[in-house]
């Protein structure tokens, strides 16, 4: 209610202007801000050259009380990279398709007014962030949902944009089927600095939460606030090897064979003998031969709607 809201609260909205919406999202946002007694938001649009990092840094310089990432998982990831480790909370205004983080946290993906209201007045929880260093780069990057080296990333790269706009996540399934044939790559994995494991893999995925889309749980038991990184490896053998992978996924990695393996850890390192496509939260980031994943527990404050959360996502579903 406007009367009980603290006066002079300021927020920045980092918005991806390329996401088409049925309503005037800026006017709608301003309306909810007024209703909740917040000042007019600082409106910062992303560009192809700077998809959110610079805008989030600007918001932090302005010492706002909250930064809302308005866009898809890519915008959320760039804003979160700057907010992680600070005390400034992030809200989400999901636009476009995908929005996996929002879906995991029960933030409305088709009700923008409700999403903005949850960002301004909702409960605040801390979630884990996974730092990723690609090919021993100086700067690390982060992801919130999942990252993939190999098949999964090739699938993201191959997903046709126009199809993605039309049918959303089904487009990824279409790309997945077209990507099925291909050669595995000799890969070495070290989990928490342990003895290196060698496998001929099609894909290594790192997960921070379990739900991927339409109820599909790629990382069973993964939670976004448990301080653990989930790793999934896919190693089909031979022409019909994907049958073994599907069977392994259905058995959730239990049983004989190494077609599907799951690991939980705080740190994982992957070396591939030849370059593989790499993807984080749906953003295709080119090829890589070395990836270092490092868990940063409870590094990000997130605003989400009040109410019980899915115990498959948060360790403590009731705040
Ligand atoms: Mg976890």
PDB file of C-alpha atoms and ligand atoms in Angstrom:
ATOM      1  CA  UNK A   1       0.000   0.000   0.000  1.00  0.00           C
ATOM      2  CA  UNK A   2       1.231   3.441  -0.940  1.00  0.00           C
ATOM      3  CA  UNK A   3       0.707   4.875   2.525  1.00  0.00           C
ATOM      4  CA  UNK A   4       2.866   2.302   4.330  1.00  0.00           C
ATOM      5  CA  UNK A   5       5.757   2.149   1.808  1.00  0.00           C
ATOM      6  CA  UNK A   6       8.993   3.822   2.910  1.00  0.00           C
ATOM      7  CA  UNK A   7       9.382   7.235   1.296  1.00  0.00           C
ATOM      8  CA  UNK A   8      12.050   7.967  -1.248  1.00  0.00           C
ATOM      9  CA  UNK A   9      12.766   4.365  -2.262  1.00  0.00           C
ATOM     10  CA  UNK A  10      14.602   4.242  -5.584  1.00  0.00           C
ATOM     11  CA  UNK A  11      15.103   1.399  -8.015  1.00  0.00           C
ATOM     12  CA  UNK A  12      16.737   0.984 -11.398  1.00  0.00           C
ATOM     13  CA  UNK A  13      15.200  -1.074 -14.183  1.00  0.00           C
ATOM     14  CA  UNK A  14      17.743  -2.639 -16.562  1.00  0.00           C
ATOM     15  CA  UNK A  15      15.615  -3.462 -19.583  1.00  0.00           C
ATOM     16  CA  UNK A  16      16.276  -5.307 -22.818  1.00  0.00           C
ATOM     17  CA  UNK A  17      14.382  -3.114 -25.337  1.00  0.00           C
ATOM     18  CA  UNK A  18      14.462  -5.814 -28.032  1.00  0.00           C
ATOM     19  CA  UNK A  19      11.895  -7.904 -26.137  1.00  0.00           C
ATOM     20  CA  UNK A  20       8.485  -7.241 -27.654  1.00  0.00           C
ATOM     21  CA  UNK A  21       5.581  -6.811 -25.247  1.00  0.00           C
ATOM     22  CA  UNK A  22       1.828  -6.411 -25.695  1.00  0.00           C
ATOM     23  CA  UNK A  23       1.726  -3.517 -23.225  1.00  0.00           C
ATOM     24  CA  UNK A  24       3.812  -0.363 -22.711  1.00  0.00           C
ATOM     25  CA  UNK A  25       6.143  -1.918 -20.164  1.00  0.00           C
ATOM     26  CA  UNK A  26       7.673   1.414 -19.085  1.00  0.00           C
ATOM     27  CA  UNK A  27       4.276   2.998 -18.371  1.00  0.00           C
ATOM     28  CA  UNK A  28       3.092  -0.144 -16.560  1.00  0.00           C
ATOM     29  CA  UNK A  29       6.256  -0.223 -14.420  1.00  0.00           C
ATOM     30  CA  UNK A  30       5.935   3.494 -13.552  1.00  0.00           C
ATOM     31  CA  UNK A  31       2.292   2.916 -12.566  1.00  0.00           C
ATOM     32  CA  UNK A  32       3.163   0.089 -10.124  1.00  0.00           C
ATOM     33  CA  UNK A  33       6.030   2.177  -8.693  1.00  0.00           C
ATOM     34  CA  UNK A  34       3.604   5.054  -8.008  1.00  0.00           C
ATOM     35  CA  UNK A  35       1.036   2.728  -6.441  1.00  0.00           C
ATOM     36  CA  UNK A  36       3.676   1.289  -4.105  1.00  0.00           C
ATOM     37  CA  UNK A  37       5.052   4.747  -3.200  1.00  0.00           C
ATOM     38  CA  UNK A  38       8.432   4.371  -4.919  1.00  0.00           C
ATOM     39  CA  UNK A  39      10.165   7.145  -6.862  1.00  0.00           C
ATOM     40  CA  UNK A  40      10.125   7.071 -10.674  1.00  0.00           C
ATOM     41  CA  UNK A  41      12.611   4.310 -11.629  1.00  0.00           C
ATOM     42  CA  UNK A  42      15.955   4.894 -13.249  1.00  0.00           C
ATOM     43  CA  UNK A  43      15.349   3.348 -16.703  1.00  0.00           C
ATOM     44  CA  UNK A  44      18.468   1.824 -18.266  1.00  0.00           C
ATOM     45  CA  UNK A  45      18.262   0.069 -21.645  1.00  0.00           C
ATOM     46  CA  UNK A  46      20.671  -2.685 -22.648  1.00  0.00           C
ATOM     47  CA  UNK A  47      22.401  -2.773 -26.042  1.00  0.00           C
ATOM     48  CA  UNK A  48      23.958  -5.522 -28.169  1.00  0.00           C
ATOM     49  CA  UNK A  49      27.414  -4.300 -27.061  1.00  0.00           C
ATOM     50  CA  UNK A  50      26.469  -4.083 -23.381  1.00  0.00           C
ATOM     51  CA  UNK A  51      23.698  -6.561 -22.529  1.00  0.00           C
ATOM     52  CA  UNK A  52      23.392  -5.483 -18.857  1.00  0.00           C
ATOM     53  CA  UNK A  53      26.731  -5.271 -17.023  1.00  0.00           C
ATOM     54  CA  UNK A  54      27.361  -1.544 -17.561  1.00  0.00           C
ATOM     55  CA  UNK A  55      23.743  -0.656 -16.777  1.00  0.00           C
ATOM     56  CA  UNK A  56      23.831  -2.646 -13.511  1.00  0.00           C
ATOM     57  CA  UNK A  57      27.124  -0.976 -12.512  1.00  0.00           C
ATOM     58  CA  UNK A  58      25.526   2.422 -13.202  1.00  0.00           C
ATOM     59  CA  UNK A  59      22.590   1.436 -10.965  1.00  0.00           C
ATOM     60  CA  UNK A  60      25.016   0.484  -8.165  1.00  0.00           C
ATOM     61  CA  UNK A  61      26.858   3.806  -8.549  1.00  0.00           C
ATOM     62  CA  UNK A  62      23.513   5.570  -8.141  1.00  0.00           C
ATOM     63  CA  UNK A  63      23.056   3.642  -4.864  1.00  0.00           C
ATOM     64  CA  UNK A  64      19.536   2.494  -5.682  1.00  0.00           C
ATOM     65  CA  UNK A  65      17.702   0.235  -3.217  1.00  0.00           C
ATOM     66  CA  UNK A  66      16.865  -2.393  -5.839  1.00  0.00           C
ATOM     67  CA  UNK A  67      17.774  -3.333  -9.420  1.00  0.00           C
ATOM     68  CA  UNK A  68      15.094  -4.962 -11.582  1.00  0.00           C
ATOM     69  CA  UNK A  69      16.330  -7.045 -14.509  1.00  0.00           C
ATOM     70  CA  UNK A  70      13.663  -6.719 -17.220  1.00  0.00           C
ATOM     71  CA  UNK A  71      14.273  -9.164 -20.050  1.00  0.00           C
ATOM     72  CA  UNK A  72      15.155 -12.811 -20.525  1.00  0.00           C
ATOM     73  CA  UNK A  73      17.646 -15.054 -18.744  1.00  0.00           C
ATOM     74  CA  UNK A  74      20.516 -13.293 -20.555  1.00  0.00           C
ATOM     75  CA  UNK A  75      19.662  -9.881 -19.071  1.00  0.00           C
ATOM     76  CA  UNK A  76      19.150 -11.465 -15.647  1.00  0.00           C
ATOM     77  CA  UNK A  77      22.551 -13.171 -15.851  1.00  0.00           C
ATOM     78  CA  UNK A  78      24.425  -9.935 -16.742  1.00  0.00           C
ATOM     79  CA  UNK A  79      22.697  -7.904 -14.002  1.00  0.00           C
ATOM     80  CA  UNK A  80      23.240 -10.682 -11.443  1.00  0.00           C
ATOM     81  CA  UNK A  81      26.947 -10.819 -12.289  1.00  0.00           C
ATOM     82  CA  UNK A  82      27.268  -7.221 -11.030  1.00  0.00           C
ATOM     83  CA  UNK A  83      24.937  -7.563  -8.016  1.00  0.00           C
ATOM     84  CA  UNK A  84      26.384 -10.840  -6.706  1.00  0.00           C
ATOM     85  CA  UNK A  85      28.435 -10.181  -3.592  1.00  0.00           C
ATOM     86  CA  UNK A  86      26.794  -6.779  -2.980  1.00  0.00           C
ATOM     87  CA  UNK A  87      23.919  -5.985  -0.601  1.00  0.00           C
ATOM     88  CA  UNK A  88      21.706  -4.647  -3.395  1.00  0.00           C
ATOM     89  CA  UNK A  89      18.810  -7.006  -4.154  1.00  0.00           C
ATOM     90  CA  UNK A  90      17.629  -8.008  -7.618  1.00  0.00           C
ATOM     91  CA  UNK A  91      14.038  -8.168  -8.819  1.00  0.00           C
ATOM     92  CA  UNK A  92      12.865  -9.834 -12.011  1.00  0.00           C
ATOM     93  CA  UNK A  93      10.502  -8.575 -14.705  1.00  0.00           C
ATOM     94  CA  UNK A  94      10.424 -11.501 -17.156  1.00  0.00           C
ATOM     95  CA  UNK A  95      10.024 -10.529 -20.829  1.00  0.00           C
ATOM     96  CA  UNK A  96      10.177 -12.782 -23.895  1.00  0.00           C
ATOM     97  CA  UNK A  97      10.559 -16.561 -23.791  1.00  0.00           C
ATOM     98  CA  UNK A  98      12.533 -18.818 -21.482  1.00  0.00           C
ATOM     99  CA  UNK A  99      12.816 -16.969 -18.135  1.00  0.00           C
ATOM    100  CA  UNK A 100      14.011 -20.081 -16.377  1.00  0.00           C
ATOM    101  CA  UNK A 101      15.143 -18.355 -13.199  1.00  0.00           C
ATOM    102  CA  UNK A 102      11.766 -16.630 -12.825  1.00  0.00           C
ATOM    103  CA  UNK A 103       9.940 -19.932 -13.418  1.00  0.00           C
ATOM    104  CA  UNK A 104      12.059 -21.643 -10.770  1.00  0.00           C
ATOM    105  CA  UNK A 105      11.257 -18.899  -8.241  1.00  0.00           C
ATOM    106  CA  UNK A 106       7.502 -18.673  -9.008  1.00  0.00           C
ATOM    107  CA  UNK A 107       7.830 -15.130 -10.370  1.00  0.00           C
ATOM    108  CA  UNK A 108       4.968 -14.503 -12.849  1.00  0.00           C
ATOM    109  CA  UNK A 109       6.208 -14.757 -16.443  1.00  0.00           C
ATOM    110  CA  UNK A 110       2.958 -13.514 -18.003  1.00  0.00           C
ATOM    111  CA  UNK A 111       1.825 -10.885 -15.503  1.00  0.00           C
ATOM    112  CA  UNK A 112       4.309  -7.966 -15.639  1.00  0.00           C
ATOM    113  CA  UNK A 113       2.448  -5.827 -13.068  1.00  0.00           C
ATOM    114  CA  UNK A 114       2.531  -8.695 -10.563  1.00  0.00           C
ATOM    115  CA  UNK A 115       6.238  -9.284 -11.246  1.00  0.00           C
ATOM    116  CA  UNK A 116       7.090  -5.610 -10.640  1.00  0.00           C
ATOM    117  CA  UNK A 117       5.019  -5.610  -7.457  1.00  0.00           C
ATOM    118  CA  UNK A 118       6.825  -8.735  -6.207  1.00  0.00           C
ATOM    119  CA  UNK A 119      10.152  -6.993  -6.881  1.00  0.00           C
ATOM    120  CA  UNK A 120       9.091  -3.939  -4.833  1.00  0.00           C
ATOM    121  CA  UNK A 121       7.223  -5.595  -1.975  1.00  0.00           C
ATOM    122  CA  UNK A 122       8.070  -9.318  -2.040  1.00  0.00           C
ATOM    123  CA  UNK A 123      10.112 -11.420   0.308  1.00  0.00           C
ATOM    124  CA  UNK A 124      13.890 -11.446  -0.018  1.00  0.00           C
ATOM    125  CA  UNK A 125      15.891 -14.663  -0.226  1.00  0.00           C
ATOM    126  CA  UNK A 126      19.525 -15.394  -0.953  1.00  0.00           C
ATOM    127  CA  UNK A 127      20.463 -17.696  -3.793  1.00  0.00           C
ATOM    128  CA  UNK A 128      23.715 -19.279  -4.956  1.00  0.00           C
ATOM    129  CA  UNK A 129      25.689 -18.042  -7.943  1.00  0.00           C
ATOM    130  CA  UNK A 130      28.146 -20.130  -9.972  1.00  0.00           C
ATOM    131  CA  UNK A 131      31.312 -18.404 -11.172  1.00  0.00           C
ATOM    132  CA  UNK A 132      32.687 -19.689 -14.451  1.00  0.00           C
ATOM    133  CA  UNK A 133      36.150 -19.140 -15.891  1.00  0.00           C
ATOM    134  CA  UNK A 134      36.492 -20.051 -19.567  1.00  0.00           C
ATOM    135  CA  UNK A 135      39.901 -21.014 -21.011  1.00  0.00           C
ATOM    136  CA  UNK A 136      41.708 -19.498 -18.023  1.00  0.00           C
ATOM    137  CA  UNK A 137      40.439 -15.982 -18.773  1.00  0.00           C
ATOM    138  CA  UNK A 138      41.326 -13.254 -16.272  1.00  0.00           C
ATOM    139  CA  UNK A 139      37.690 -12.374 -15.556  1.00  0.00           C
ATOM    140  CA  UNK A 140      35.128 -14.925 -14.488  1.00  0.00           C
ATOM    141  CA  UNK A 141      31.462 -14.803 -15.445  1.00  0.00           C
ATOM    142  CA  UNK A 142      28.431 -16.251 -13.649  1.00  0.00           C
ATOM    143  CA  UNK A 143      25.341 -18.304 -14.291  1.00  0.00           C
ATOM    144  CA  UNK A 144      22.193 -18.810 -12.205  1.00  0.00           C
ATOM    145  CA  UNK A 145      20.341 -21.674 -13.879  1.00  0.00           C
ATOM    146  CA  UNK A 146      22.645 -23.851 -15.947  1.00  0.00           C
ATOM    147  CA  UNK A 147      25.714 -23.922 -18.165  1.00  0.00           C
ATOM    148  CA  UNK A 148      26.644 -26.457 -20.783  1.00  0.00           C
ATOM    149  CA  UNK A 149      29.736 -27.492 -22.672  1.00  0.00           C
ATOM    150  CA  UNK A 150      29.140 -29.629 -25.771  1.00  0.00           C
ATOM    151  CA  UNK A 151      25.828 -30.946 -27.022  1.00  0.00           C
ATOM    152  CA  UNK A 152      23.643 -28.700 -24.877  1.00  0.00           C
ATOM    153  CA  UNK A 153      25.412 -25.537 -26.021  1.00  0.00           C
ATOM    154  CA  UNK A 154      25.397 -26.643 -29.646  1.00  0.00           C
ATOM    155  CA  UNK A 155      21.668 -27.011 -29.241  1.00  0.00           C
ATOM    156  CA  UNK A 156      21.341 -23.435 -27.968  1.00  0.00           C
ATOM    157  CA  UNK A 157      23.497 -22.131 -30.842  1.00  0.00           C
ATOM    158  CA  UNK A 158      21.383 -24.004 -33.342  1.00  0.00           C
ATOM    159  CA  UNK A 159      18.041 -22.848 -31.991  1.00  0.00           C
ATOM    160  CA  UNK A 160      16.414 -20.703 -34.597  1.00  0.00           C
ATOM    161  CA  UNK A 161      15.602 -17.277 -33.173  1.00  0.00           C
ATOM    162  CA  UNK A 162      12.333 -16.822 -35.006  1.00  0.00           C
ATOM    163  CA  UNK A 163      11.171 -20.227 -33.788  1.00  0.00           C
ATOM    164  CA  UNK A 164      12.218 -19.334 -30.223  1.00  0.00           C
ATOM    165  CA  UNK A 165      10.042 -16.202 -30.381  1.00  0.00           C
ATOM    166  CA  UNK A 166       7.069 -18.150 -31.681  1.00  0.00           C
ATOM    167  CA  UNK A 167       7.054 -21.314 -29.592  1.00  0.00           C
ATOM    168  CA  UNK A 168       9.501 -20.567 -26.790  1.00  0.00           C
ATOM    169  CA  UNK A 169      11.230 -23.509 -25.204  1.00  0.00           C
ATOM    170  CA  UNK A 170       9.818 -26.020 -27.674  1.00  0.00           C
ATOM    171  CA  UNK A 171      12.343 -24.537 -30.111  1.00  0.00           C
ATOM    172  CA  UNK A 172      15.136 -25.989 -27.998  1.00  0.00           C
ATOM    173  CA  UNK A 173      13.589 -29.427 -28.257  1.00  0.00           C
ATOM    174  CA  UNK A 174      13.452 -29.056 -32.036  1.00  0.00           C
ATOM    175  CA  UNK A 175      17.151 -28.093 -32.063  1.00  0.00           C
ATOM    176  CA  UNK A 176      17.930 -30.980 -29.733  1.00  0.00           C
ATOM    177  CA  UNK A 177      16.513 -33.533 -32.108  1.00  0.00           C
ATOM    178  CA  UNK A 178      18.394 -32.064 -35.079  1.00  0.00           C
ATOM    179  CA  UNK A 179      21.631 -32.179 -33.058  1.00  0.00           C
ATOM    180  CA  UNK A 180      21.475 -35.807 -32.030  1.00  0.00           C
ATOM    181  CA  UNK A 181      24.156 -37.272 -34.329  1.00  0.00           C
ATOM    182  CA  UNK A 182      27.757 -36.186 -33.688  1.00  0.00           C
ATOM    183  CA  UNK A 183      31.012 -37.316 -32.186  1.00  0.00           C
ATOM    184  CA  UNK A 184      31.913 -37.537 -28.495  1.00  0.00           C
ATOM    185  CA  UNK A 185      35.029 -35.723 -27.289  1.00  0.00           C
ATOM    186  CA  UNK A 186      37.656 -37.047 -24.892  1.00  0.00           C
ATOM    187  CA  UNK A 187      37.189 -35.052 -21.688  1.00  0.00           C
ATOM    188  CA  UNK A 188      38.787 -34.926 -18.245  1.00  0.00           C
ATOM    189  CA  UNK A 189      36.772 -33.790 -15.230  1.00  0.00           C
ATOM    190  CA  UNK A 190      37.966 -33.003 -11.712  1.00  0.00           C
ATOM    191  CA  UNK A 191      35.339 -32.761  -8.962  1.00  0.00           C
ATOM    192  CA  UNK A 192      36.369 -30.749  -5.863  1.00  0.00           C
ATOM    193  CA  UNK A 193      40.017 -31.233  -6.801  1.00  0.00           C
ATOM    194  CA  UNK A 194      39.655 -35.027  -6.735  1.00  0.00           C
ATOM    195  CA  UNK A 195      41.211 -37.641  -8.994  1.00  0.00           C
ATOM    196  CA  UNK A 196      40.529 -36.657 -12.635  1.00  0.00           C
ATOM    197  CA  UNK A 197      37.821 -38.707 -14.350  1.00  0.00           C
ATOM    198  CA  UNK A 198      38.195 -39.421 -18.075  1.00  0.00           C
ATOM    199  CA  UNK A 199      35.181 -39.902 -20.312  1.00  0.00           C
ATOM    200  CA  UNK A 200      34.292 -39.627 -23.983  1.00  0.00           C
ATOM    201  CA  UNK A 201      31.465 -37.108 -23.655  1.00  0.00           C
ATOM    202  CA  UNK A 202      28.917 -35.296 -25.735  1.00  0.00           C
ATOM    203  CA  UNK A 203      28.016 -32.864 -22.971  1.00  0.00           C
ATOM    204  CA  UNK A 204      28.953 -31.606 -19.513  1.00  0.00           C
ATOM    205  CA  UNK A 205      26.338 -29.473 -17.793  1.00  0.00           C
ATOM    206  CA  UNK A 206      26.547 -27.462 -14.608  1.00  0.00           C
ATOM    207  CA  UNK A 207      23.284 -26.782 -12.786  1.00  0.00           C
ATOM    208  CA  UNK A 208      22.333 -24.337 -10.047  1.00  0.00           C
ATOM    209  CA  UNK A 209      18.642 -25.281  -9.980  1.00  0.00           C
ATOM    210  CA  UNK A 210      16.679 -28.260 -11.163  1.00  0.00           C
ATOM    211  CA  UNK A 211      13.705 -27.182 -13.239  1.00  0.00           C
ATOM    212  CA  UNK A 212      14.566 -26.548 -16.847  1.00  0.00           C
ATOM    213  CA  UNK A 213      11.278 -26.205 -18.645  1.00  0.00           C
ATOM    214  CA  UNK A 214       7.750 -27.575 -18.667  1.00  0.00           C
ATOM    215  CA  UNK A 215       8.393 -29.512 -15.464  1.00  0.00           C
ATOM    216  CA  UNK A 216      11.486 -31.176 -16.962  1.00  0.00           C
ATOM    217  CA  UNK A 217      14.003 -31.727 -14.195  1.00  0.00           C
ATOM    218  CA  UNK A 218      17.494 -32.118 -15.645  1.00  0.00           C
ATOM    219  CA  UNK A 219      19.213 -31.958 -12.256  1.00  0.00           C
ATOM    220  CA  UNK A 220      17.116 -33.955  -9.780  1.00  0.00           C
ATOM    221  CA  UNK A 221      17.791 -32.821  -6.219  1.00  0.00           C
ATOM    222  CA  UNK A 222      19.464 -29.574  -7.284  1.00  0.00           C
ATOM    223  CA  UNK A 223      18.528 -26.586  -5.130  1.00  0.00           C
ATOM    224  CA  UNK A 224      19.398 -22.965  -5.733  1.00  0.00           C
ATOM    225  CA  UNK A 225      20.327 -22.210  -2.127  1.00  0.00           C
ATOM    226  CA  UNK A 226      22.119 -25.398  -0.955  1.00  0.00           C
ATOM    227  CA  UNK A 227      25.662 -24.210  -1.717  1.00  0.00           C
ATOM    228  CA  UNK A 228      26.143 -27.126  -4.092  1.00  0.00           C
ATOM    229  CA  UNK A 229      26.799 -27.172  -7.807  1.00  0.00           C
ATOM    230  CA  UNK A 230      25.264 -30.056  -9.755  1.00  0.00           C
ATOM    231  CA  UNK A 231      27.202 -31.595 -12.647  1.00  0.00           C
ATOM    232  CA  UNK A 232      25.671 -33.869 -15.277  1.00  0.00           C
ATOM    233  CA  UNK A 233      27.677 -35.684 -17.952  1.00  0.00           C
ATOM    234  CA  UNK A 234      26.234 -37.341 -21.059  1.00  0.00           C
ATOM    235  CA  UNK A 235      28.316 -39.979 -22.817  1.00  0.00           C
ATOM    236  CA  UNK A 236      26.375 -41.847 -25.494  1.00  0.00           C
ATOM    237  CA  UNK A 237      28.235 -44.809 -26.976  1.00  0.00           C
ATOM    238  CA  UNK A 238      27.776 -45.749 -30.620  1.00  0.00           C
ATOM    239  CA  UNK A 239      25.027 -44.920 -33.077  1.00  0.00           C
ATOM    240  CA  UNK A 240      22.233 -45.905 -30.711  1.00  0.00           C
ATOM    241  CA  UNK A 241      24.011 -44.521 -27.659  1.00  0.00           C
ATOM    242  CA  UNK A 242      21.371 -41.894 -27.019  1.00  0.00           C
ATOM    243  CA  UNK A 243      19.020 -44.688 -26.007  1.00  0.00           C
ATOM    244  CA  UNK A 244      21.438 -45.404 -23.137  1.00  0.00           C
ATOM    245  CA  UNK A 245      21.485 -41.710 -22.268  1.00  0.00           C
ATOM    246  CA  UNK A 246      17.698 -41.475 -22.163  1.00  0.00           C
ATOM    247  CA  UNK A 247      17.568 -44.645 -20.035  1.00  0.00           C
ATOM    248  CA  UNK A 248      20.241 -43.183 -17.735  1.00  0.00           C
ATOM    249  CA  UNK A 249      18.312 -39.911 -17.380  1.00  0.00           C
ATOM    250  CA  UNK A 250      15.167 -41.870 -16.486  1.00  0.00           C
ATOM    251  CA  UNK A 251      17.160 -43.819 -13.862  1.00  0.00           C
ATOM    252  CA  UNK A 252      18.592 -40.465 -12.741  1.00  0.00           C
ATOM    253  CA  UNK A 253      22.158 -41.675 -13.234  1.00  0.00           C
ATOM    254  CA  UNK A 254      21.753 -44.630 -10.908  1.00  0.00           C
ATOM    255  CA  UNK A 255      22.681 -48.148 -12.001  1.00  0.00           C
ATOM    256  CA  UNK A 256      25.445 -49.515 -14.179  1.00  0.00           C
ATOM    257  CA  UNK A 257      27.239 -47.653 -16.928  1.00  0.00           C
ATOM    258  CA  UNK A 258      28.617 -44.158 -17.427  1.00  0.00           C
ATOM    259  CA  UNK A 259      26.211 -42.900 -20.125  1.00  0.00           C
ATOM    260  CA  UNK A 260      24.727 -40.518 -17.538  1.00  0.00           C
ATOM    261  CA  UNK A 261      26.523 -39.435 -14.365  1.00  0.00           C
ATOM    262  CA  UNK A 262      25.654 -36.892 -11.703  1.00  0.00           C
ATOM    263  CA  UNK A 263      28.019 -35.188  -9.263  1.00  0.00           C
ATOM    264  CA  UNK A 264      27.429 -32.620  -6.507  1.00  0.00           C
ATOM    265  CA  UNK A 265      30.342 -30.387  -5.579  1.00  0.00           C
ATOM    266  CA  UNK A 266      31.588 -26.888  -4.857  1.00  0.00           C
ATOM    267  CA  UNK A 267      34.157 -26.775  -7.627  1.00  0.00           C
ATOM    268  CA  UNK A 268      34.485 -28.600 -10.940  1.00  0.00           C
ATOM    269  CA  UNK A 269      37.056 -28.361 -13.681  1.00  0.00           C
ATOM    270  CA  UNK A 270      36.631 -29.682 -17.222  1.00  0.00           C
ATOM    271  CA  UNK A 271      39.239 -30.106 -19.957  1.00  0.00           C
ATOM    272  CA  UNK A 272      38.169 -31.155 -23.471  1.00  0.00           C
ATOM    273  CA  UNK A 273      40.594 -32.492 -26.096  1.00  0.00           C
ATOM    274  CA  UNK A 274      38.969 -30.351 -28.771  1.00  0.00           C
ATOM    275  CA  UNK A 275      36.931 -27.128 -28.553  1.00  0.00           C
ATOM    276  CA  UNK A 276      33.268 -27.520 -27.629  1.00  0.00           C
ATOM    277  CA  UNK A 277      30.401 -25.046 -27.818  1.00  0.00           C
ATOM    278  CA  UNK A 278      29.684 -23.318 -24.499  1.00  0.00           C
ATOM    279  CA  UNK A 279      26.432 -21.862 -23.179  1.00  0.00           C
ATOM    280  CA  UNK A 280      25.322 -20.187 -19.922  1.00  0.00           C
ATOM    281  CA  UNK A 281      21.646 -19.558 -19.071  1.00  0.00           C
ATOM    282  CA  UNK A 282      20.758 -19.821 -22.758  1.00  0.00           C
ATOM    283  CA  UNK A 283      23.454 -17.409 -24.003  1.00  0.00           C
ATOM    284  CA  UNK A 284      25.733 -19.071 -26.523  1.00  0.00           C
ATOM    285  CA  UNK A 285      29.282 -17.876 -25.750  1.00  0.00           C
ATOM    286  CA  UNK A 286      31.405 -19.560 -28.437  1.00  0.00           C
ATOM    287  CA  UNK A 287      33.837 -22.440 -28.049  1.00  0.00           C
ATOM    288  CA  UNK A 288      35.946 -23.515 -25.058  1.00  0.00           C
ATOM    289  CA  UNK A 289      38.341 -26.316 -24.104  1.00  0.00           C
ATOM    290  CA  UNK A 290      38.687 -25.543 -20.380  1.00  0.00           C
ATOM    291  CA  UNK A 291      35.959 -24.574 -17.910  1.00  0.00           C
ATOM    292  CA  UNK A 292      36.275 -23.937 -14.187  1.00  0.00           C
ATOM    293  CA  UNK A 293      33.015 -23.849 -12.171  1.00  0.00           C
ATOM    294  CA  UNK A 294      33.128 -22.376  -8.637  1.00  0.00           C
ATOM    295  CA  UNK A 295      30.147 -22.206  -6.285  1.00  0.00           C
ATOM    296  CA  UNK A 296      29.508 -18.886  -4.510  1.00  0.00           C
ATOM    297  CA  UNK A 297      26.884 -19.739  -1.870  1.00  0.00           C
ATOM    298  CA  UNK A 298      24.114 -17.245  -1.035  1.00  0.00           C
ATOM    299  CA  UNK A 299      25.855 -14.529  -3.042  1.00  0.00           C
ATOM    300  CA  UNK A 300      22.755 -12.878  -4.501  1.00  0.00           C
ATOM    301  CA  UNK A 301      19.740 -11.289  -2.810  1.00  0.00           C
ATOM    302  CA  UNK A 302      16.551 -11.889  -4.798  1.00  0.00           C
ATOM    303  CA  UNK A 303      13.058 -10.440  -4.355  1.00  0.00           C
ATOM    304  CA  UNK A 304      10.291 -12.940  -4.994  1.00  0.00           C
ATOM    305  CA  UNK A 305       6.560 -13.220  -4.269  1.00  0.00           C
ATOM    306  CA  UNK A 306       5.516 -14.126  -0.729  1.00  0.00           C
ATOM    307  CA  UNK A 307       4.282 -17.658  -0.184  1.00  0.00           C
ATOM    308  CA  UNK A 308       5.488 -21.217  -0.058  1.00  0.00           C
ATOM    309  CA  UNK A 309       8.087 -22.101  -2.670  1.00  0.00           C
ATOM    310  CA  UNK A 310       8.709 -25.335  -4.514  1.00  0.00           C
ATOM    311  CA  UNK A 311      10.802 -27.557  -2.193  1.00  0.00           C
ATOM    312  CA  UNK A 312      12.460 -28.892  -5.375  1.00  0.00           C
ATOM    313  CA  UNK A 313      13.965 -25.417  -5.873  1.00  0.00           C
ATOM    314  CA  UNK A 314      14.625 -23.896  -2.448  1.00  0.00           C
ATOM    315  CA  UNK A 315      15.991 -25.846   0.521  1.00  0.00           C
ATOM    316  CA  UNK A 316      13.747 -23.900   2.841  1.00  0.00           C
ATOM    317  CA  UNK A 317      10.447 -23.440   0.986  1.00  0.00           C
ATOM    318  CA  UNK A 318       8.952 -21.301   3.770  1.00  0.00           C
ATOM    319  CA  UNK A 319      10.982 -18.187   4.597  1.00  0.00           C
TER     320      UNK A 319
HETATM  321 MG1  LIG B   1      22.563 -26.109  -5.703  1.00  0.00          MG
END
